[in-house]
CSV table of C-alpha atoms in Angstrom, one decimal:
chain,number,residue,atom,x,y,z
A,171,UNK,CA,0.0,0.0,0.0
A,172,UNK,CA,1.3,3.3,-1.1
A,173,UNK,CA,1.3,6.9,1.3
A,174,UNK,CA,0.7,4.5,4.6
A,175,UNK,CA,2.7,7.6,6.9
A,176,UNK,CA,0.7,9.3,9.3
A,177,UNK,CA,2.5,12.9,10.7
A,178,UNK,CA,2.1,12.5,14.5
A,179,UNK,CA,4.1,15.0,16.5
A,180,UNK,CA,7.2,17.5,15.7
A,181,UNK,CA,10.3,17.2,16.6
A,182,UNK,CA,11.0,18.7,20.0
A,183,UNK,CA,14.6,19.4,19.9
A,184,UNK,CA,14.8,21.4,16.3
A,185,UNK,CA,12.0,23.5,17.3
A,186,UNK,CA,13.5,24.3,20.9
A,187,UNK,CA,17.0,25.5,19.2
A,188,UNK,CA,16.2,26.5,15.7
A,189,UNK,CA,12.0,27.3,15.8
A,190,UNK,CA,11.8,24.9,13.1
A,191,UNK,CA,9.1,22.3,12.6
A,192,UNK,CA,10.1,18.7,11.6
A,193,UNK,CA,7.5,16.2,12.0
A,194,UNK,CA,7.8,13.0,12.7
A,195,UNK,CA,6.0,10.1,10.8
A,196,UNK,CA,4.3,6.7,11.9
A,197,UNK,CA,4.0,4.3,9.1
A,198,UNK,CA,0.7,1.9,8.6
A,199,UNK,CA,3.0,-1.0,7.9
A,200,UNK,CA,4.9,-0.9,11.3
A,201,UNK,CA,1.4,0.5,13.3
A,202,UNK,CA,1.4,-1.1,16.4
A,203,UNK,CA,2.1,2.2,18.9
A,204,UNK,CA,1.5,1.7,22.8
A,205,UNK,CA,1.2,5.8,24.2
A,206,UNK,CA,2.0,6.4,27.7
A,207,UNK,CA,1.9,8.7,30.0
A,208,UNK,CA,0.3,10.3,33.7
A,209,UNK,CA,-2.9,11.7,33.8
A,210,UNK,CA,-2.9,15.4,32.2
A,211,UNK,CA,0.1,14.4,29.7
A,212,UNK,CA,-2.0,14.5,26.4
A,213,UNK,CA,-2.8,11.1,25.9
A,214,UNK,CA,-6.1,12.2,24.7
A,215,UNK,CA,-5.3,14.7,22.5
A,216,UNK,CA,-3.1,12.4,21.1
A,217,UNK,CA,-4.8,9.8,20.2
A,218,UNK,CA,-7.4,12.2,18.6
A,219,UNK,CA,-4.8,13.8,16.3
A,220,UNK,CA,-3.7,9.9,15.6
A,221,UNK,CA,-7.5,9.3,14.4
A,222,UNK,CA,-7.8,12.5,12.6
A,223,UNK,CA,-5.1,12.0,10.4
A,224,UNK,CA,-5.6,8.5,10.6
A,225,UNK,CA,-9.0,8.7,8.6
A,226,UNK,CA,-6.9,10.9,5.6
A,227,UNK,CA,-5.5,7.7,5.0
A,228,UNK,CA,-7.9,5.7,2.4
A,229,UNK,CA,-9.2,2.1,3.0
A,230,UNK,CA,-8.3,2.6,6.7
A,231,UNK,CA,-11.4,0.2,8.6
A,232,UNK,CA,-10.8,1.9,12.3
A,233,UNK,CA,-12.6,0.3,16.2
A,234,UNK,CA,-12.1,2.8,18.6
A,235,UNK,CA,-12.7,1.4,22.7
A,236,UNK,CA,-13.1,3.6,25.5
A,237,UNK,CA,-14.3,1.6,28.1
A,238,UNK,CA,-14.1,4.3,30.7
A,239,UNK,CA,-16.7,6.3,28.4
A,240,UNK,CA,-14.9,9.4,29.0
A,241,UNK,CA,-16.1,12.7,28.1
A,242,UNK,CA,-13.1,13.4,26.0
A,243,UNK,CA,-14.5,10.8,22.9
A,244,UNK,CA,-18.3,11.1,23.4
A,245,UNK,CA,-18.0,13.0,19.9
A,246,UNK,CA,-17.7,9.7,18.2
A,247,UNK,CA,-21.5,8.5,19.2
A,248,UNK,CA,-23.2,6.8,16.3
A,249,UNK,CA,-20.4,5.4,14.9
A,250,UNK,CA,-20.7,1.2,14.9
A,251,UNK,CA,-17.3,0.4,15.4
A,252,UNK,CA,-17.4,2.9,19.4
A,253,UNK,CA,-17.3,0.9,21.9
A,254,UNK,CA,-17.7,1.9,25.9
A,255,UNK,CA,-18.1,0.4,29.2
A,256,UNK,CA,-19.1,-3.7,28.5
A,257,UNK,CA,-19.6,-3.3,24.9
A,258,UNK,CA,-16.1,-3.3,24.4
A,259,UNK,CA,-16.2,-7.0,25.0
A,260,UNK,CA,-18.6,-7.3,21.6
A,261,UNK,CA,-16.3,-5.0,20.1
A,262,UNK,CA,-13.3,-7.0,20.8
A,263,UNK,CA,-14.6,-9.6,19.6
A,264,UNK,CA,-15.8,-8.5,16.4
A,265,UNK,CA,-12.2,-7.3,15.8
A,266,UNK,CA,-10.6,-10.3,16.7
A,267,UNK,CA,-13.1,-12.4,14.4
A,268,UNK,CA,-12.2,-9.8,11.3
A,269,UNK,CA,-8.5,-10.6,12.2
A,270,UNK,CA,-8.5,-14.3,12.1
A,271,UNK,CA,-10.8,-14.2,9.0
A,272,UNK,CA,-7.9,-12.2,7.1
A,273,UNK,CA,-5.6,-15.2,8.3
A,274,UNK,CA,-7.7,-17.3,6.5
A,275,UNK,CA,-8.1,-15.5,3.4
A,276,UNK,CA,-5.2,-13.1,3.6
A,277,UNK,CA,-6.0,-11.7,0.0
A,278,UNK,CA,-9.6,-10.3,0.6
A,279,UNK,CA,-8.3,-8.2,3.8
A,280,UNK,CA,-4.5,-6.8,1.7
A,281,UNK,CA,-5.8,-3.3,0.8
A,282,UNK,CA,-7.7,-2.4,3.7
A,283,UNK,CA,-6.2,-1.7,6.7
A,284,UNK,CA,-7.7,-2.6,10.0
A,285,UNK,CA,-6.9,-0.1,13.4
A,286,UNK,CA,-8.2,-1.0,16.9
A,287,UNK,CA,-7.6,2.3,19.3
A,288,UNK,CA,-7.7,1.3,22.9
A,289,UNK,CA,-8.2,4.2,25.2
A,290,UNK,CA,-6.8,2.7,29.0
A,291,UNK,CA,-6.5,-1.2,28.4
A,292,UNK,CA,-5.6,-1.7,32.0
A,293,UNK,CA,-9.0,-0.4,33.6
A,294,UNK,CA,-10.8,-2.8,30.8
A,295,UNK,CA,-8.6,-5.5,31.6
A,296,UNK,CA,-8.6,-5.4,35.6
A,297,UNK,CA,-12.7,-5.0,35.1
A,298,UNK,CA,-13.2,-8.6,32.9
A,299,UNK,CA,-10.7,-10.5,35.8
A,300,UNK,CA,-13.3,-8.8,38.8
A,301,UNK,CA,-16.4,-10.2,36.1
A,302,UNK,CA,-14.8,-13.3,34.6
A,303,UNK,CA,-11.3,-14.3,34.9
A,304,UNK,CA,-11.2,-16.7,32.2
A,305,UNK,CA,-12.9,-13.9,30.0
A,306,UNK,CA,-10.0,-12.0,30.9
A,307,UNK,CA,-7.1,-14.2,30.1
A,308,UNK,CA,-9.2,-14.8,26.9
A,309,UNK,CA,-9.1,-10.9,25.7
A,310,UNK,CA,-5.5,-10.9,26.7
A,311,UNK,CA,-4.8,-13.4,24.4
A,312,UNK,CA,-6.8,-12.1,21.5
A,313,UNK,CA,-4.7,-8.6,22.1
A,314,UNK,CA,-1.4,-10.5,22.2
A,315,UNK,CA,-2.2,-12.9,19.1
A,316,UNK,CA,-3.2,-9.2,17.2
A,317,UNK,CA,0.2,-7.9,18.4
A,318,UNK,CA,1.9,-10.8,17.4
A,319,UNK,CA,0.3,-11.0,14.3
A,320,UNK,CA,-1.2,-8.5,13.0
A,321,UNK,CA,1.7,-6.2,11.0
A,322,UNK,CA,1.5,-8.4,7.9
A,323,UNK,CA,-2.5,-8.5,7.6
A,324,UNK,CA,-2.6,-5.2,8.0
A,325,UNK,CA,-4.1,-5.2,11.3
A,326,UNK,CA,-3.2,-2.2,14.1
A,327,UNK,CA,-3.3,-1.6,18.0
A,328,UNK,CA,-3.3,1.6,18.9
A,329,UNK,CA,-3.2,1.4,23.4
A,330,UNK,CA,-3.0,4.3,25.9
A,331,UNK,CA,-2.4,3.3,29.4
A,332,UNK,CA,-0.6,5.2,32.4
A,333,UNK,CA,1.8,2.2,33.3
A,334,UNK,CA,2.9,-0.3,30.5
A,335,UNK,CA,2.5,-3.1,32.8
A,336,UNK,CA,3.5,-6.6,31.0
A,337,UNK,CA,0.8,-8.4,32.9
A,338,UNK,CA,-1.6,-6.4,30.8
A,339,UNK,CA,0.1,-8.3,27.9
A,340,UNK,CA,0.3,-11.7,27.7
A,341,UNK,CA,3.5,-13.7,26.5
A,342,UNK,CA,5.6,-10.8,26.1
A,343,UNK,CA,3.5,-9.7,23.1
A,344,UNK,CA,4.5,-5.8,24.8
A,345,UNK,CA,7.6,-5.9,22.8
A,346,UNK,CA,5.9,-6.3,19.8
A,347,UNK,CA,4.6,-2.8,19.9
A,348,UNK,CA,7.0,-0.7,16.9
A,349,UNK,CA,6.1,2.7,18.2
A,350,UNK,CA,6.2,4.0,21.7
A,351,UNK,CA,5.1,7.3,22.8
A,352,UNK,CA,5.5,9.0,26.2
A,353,UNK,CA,3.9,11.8,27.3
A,354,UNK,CA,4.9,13.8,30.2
A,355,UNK,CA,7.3,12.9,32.7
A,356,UNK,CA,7.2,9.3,33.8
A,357,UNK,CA,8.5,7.7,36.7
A,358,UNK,CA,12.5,5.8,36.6
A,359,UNK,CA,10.4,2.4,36.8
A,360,UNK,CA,7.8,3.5,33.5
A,361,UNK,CA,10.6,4.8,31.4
A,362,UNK,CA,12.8,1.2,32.0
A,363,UNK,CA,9.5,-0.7,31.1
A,364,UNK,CA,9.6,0.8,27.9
A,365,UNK,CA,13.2,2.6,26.6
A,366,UNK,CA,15.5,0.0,28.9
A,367,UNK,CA,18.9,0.2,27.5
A,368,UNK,CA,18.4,3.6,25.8
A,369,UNK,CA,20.5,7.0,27.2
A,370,UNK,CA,17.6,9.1,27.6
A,371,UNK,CA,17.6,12.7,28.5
A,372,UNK,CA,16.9,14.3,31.4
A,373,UNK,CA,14.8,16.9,30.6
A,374,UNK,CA,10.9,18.2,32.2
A,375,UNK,CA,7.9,17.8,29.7
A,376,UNK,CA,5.4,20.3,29.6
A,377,UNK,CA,1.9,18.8,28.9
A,378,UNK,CA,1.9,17.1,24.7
A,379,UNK,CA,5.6,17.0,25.1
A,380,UNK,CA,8.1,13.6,25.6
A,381,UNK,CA,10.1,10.9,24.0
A,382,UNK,CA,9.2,8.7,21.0
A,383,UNK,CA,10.9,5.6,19.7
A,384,UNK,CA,9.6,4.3,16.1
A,385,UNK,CA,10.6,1.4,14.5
A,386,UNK,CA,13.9,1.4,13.8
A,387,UNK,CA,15.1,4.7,15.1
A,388,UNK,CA,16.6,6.0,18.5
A,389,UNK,CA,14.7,7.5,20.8
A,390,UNK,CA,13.9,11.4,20.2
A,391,UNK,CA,12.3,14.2,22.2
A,392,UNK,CA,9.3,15.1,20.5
A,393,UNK,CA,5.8,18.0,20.9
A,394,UNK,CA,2.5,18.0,19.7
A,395,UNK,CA,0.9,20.8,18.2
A,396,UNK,CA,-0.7,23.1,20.2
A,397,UNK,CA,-4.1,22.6,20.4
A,398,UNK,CA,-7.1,25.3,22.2
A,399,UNK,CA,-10.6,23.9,23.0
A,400,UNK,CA,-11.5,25.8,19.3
A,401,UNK,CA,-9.0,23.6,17.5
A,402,UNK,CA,-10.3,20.7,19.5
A,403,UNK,CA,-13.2,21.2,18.5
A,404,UNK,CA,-13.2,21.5,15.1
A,405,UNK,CA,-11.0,18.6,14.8
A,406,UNK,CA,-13.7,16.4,16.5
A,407,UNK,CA,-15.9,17.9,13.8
A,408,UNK,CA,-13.5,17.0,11.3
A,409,UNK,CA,-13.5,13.3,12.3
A,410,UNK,CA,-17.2,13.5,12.5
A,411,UNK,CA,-17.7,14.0,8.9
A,412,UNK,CA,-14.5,11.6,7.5
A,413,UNK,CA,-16.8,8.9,9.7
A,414,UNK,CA,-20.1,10.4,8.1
A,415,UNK,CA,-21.7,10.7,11.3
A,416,UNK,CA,-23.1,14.2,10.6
């Protein structure tokens, strides 16, 4: 598939010396991108810049979960592939049925590409083990077979968590994340989850700021643009109409 980068975020350390405005790219083909970061970094913001440019992309089939059914993404009601609270089990499920039908027949599934967004993981995760462990263990393994599996079908994770935990992902399927993004300042024990045996600087993050690693690159310091509840706004809108829900 041709044109699969998506622009992301900038490149913090040209514009803090030189004003100047690189940005930095995510491919389609190397999707899998787990964003971190403590409450009040940006993750949210993020991962609605992710969709918006996301959906410029054609033949891009997307499943956005927020099982907390925060505020910040009611603006994608109405659309079939939302998921909050339980019915992100369904929604699981459905994905994971799409992605072991493109195993099967790999050739009707090539030129669509198919993105599962997963606003806090952990909260959904530590909820199923309260209702039904084996449930639990059950949508692990459906997230860590994806993970595993999923770059050559053409199938994506997108997960935003606080802590990237490796109990929330079974059989050390967490390193098969090509992207990682974090937002803010995390804690010693976060950033060695994550960037172990990278020299990382030490430098404060203001809120949309932090380190990215993408496949097959070192670590960089990297911002988001600056966005005002206007610009937040008409960027919901924006996604609104690319998902014809107005």
């Amino acid at each position: 598939m041709k044109n699969n980068r998506i622009a992301v975020c900038a490149d913090l350390m040209m514009q803090r010396e030189y004003g100047l405005c690189f940005k930095l790219w995510l491919s389609l083909s190397t999707i899998h991108t787990l964003v971190i970061g403590p409450s009040g970094s940006g993750k949210s913001i993020f991962l609605k810049f992710f969709l918006h440019n996301l959906l410029y992309k054609e033949k891009v089939k997307m499943y956005f979960f927020d099982f907390k059914n925060s505020d910040d993404f009611k603006f994608l009601e109405g659309h079939s592939n939302y998921s909050i609270s339980d019915g992100c089990i369904d929604g699981l499920t459905r994905f994971y049925e799409e992605f072991k039908q493109a195993r099967i027949n790999p050739e009707m599934y090539k030129n669509t590409y198919h993105i599962m967004i997963f606003d806090e993981l952990p909260a959904y995760l530590i909820y199923l083990s309260g209702k039904d462990k084996k449930l639990a263990e059950s949508h692990k393994a459906m997230i860590s077979e994806i993970l595993m599996l999923g770059r050559s079908l053409g199938f994506g994770f997108i997960c935003a968590m606080q802590r990237p935990d490796a109990q929330f992902f079974g059989n050390g399927a967490r390193d098969n994340f090509f992207n990682i993004v974090a937002l803010g300042n995390l804690s010693k024990e976060a950033k060695n989850m994550v960037f172990a045996g990278y020299e990382l600087p030490d430098n404060h993050y203001k809120t949309g700021q932090g380190l990215i690693l993408c496949a097959g690159k070192d670590v960089e310091e990297f911002c988001m643009p600056y966005f005002d509840n206007k610009k937040i706004q008409r960027m919901e809108q924006n996604i609104r109409e690319r998902l014809k829900l107005d």
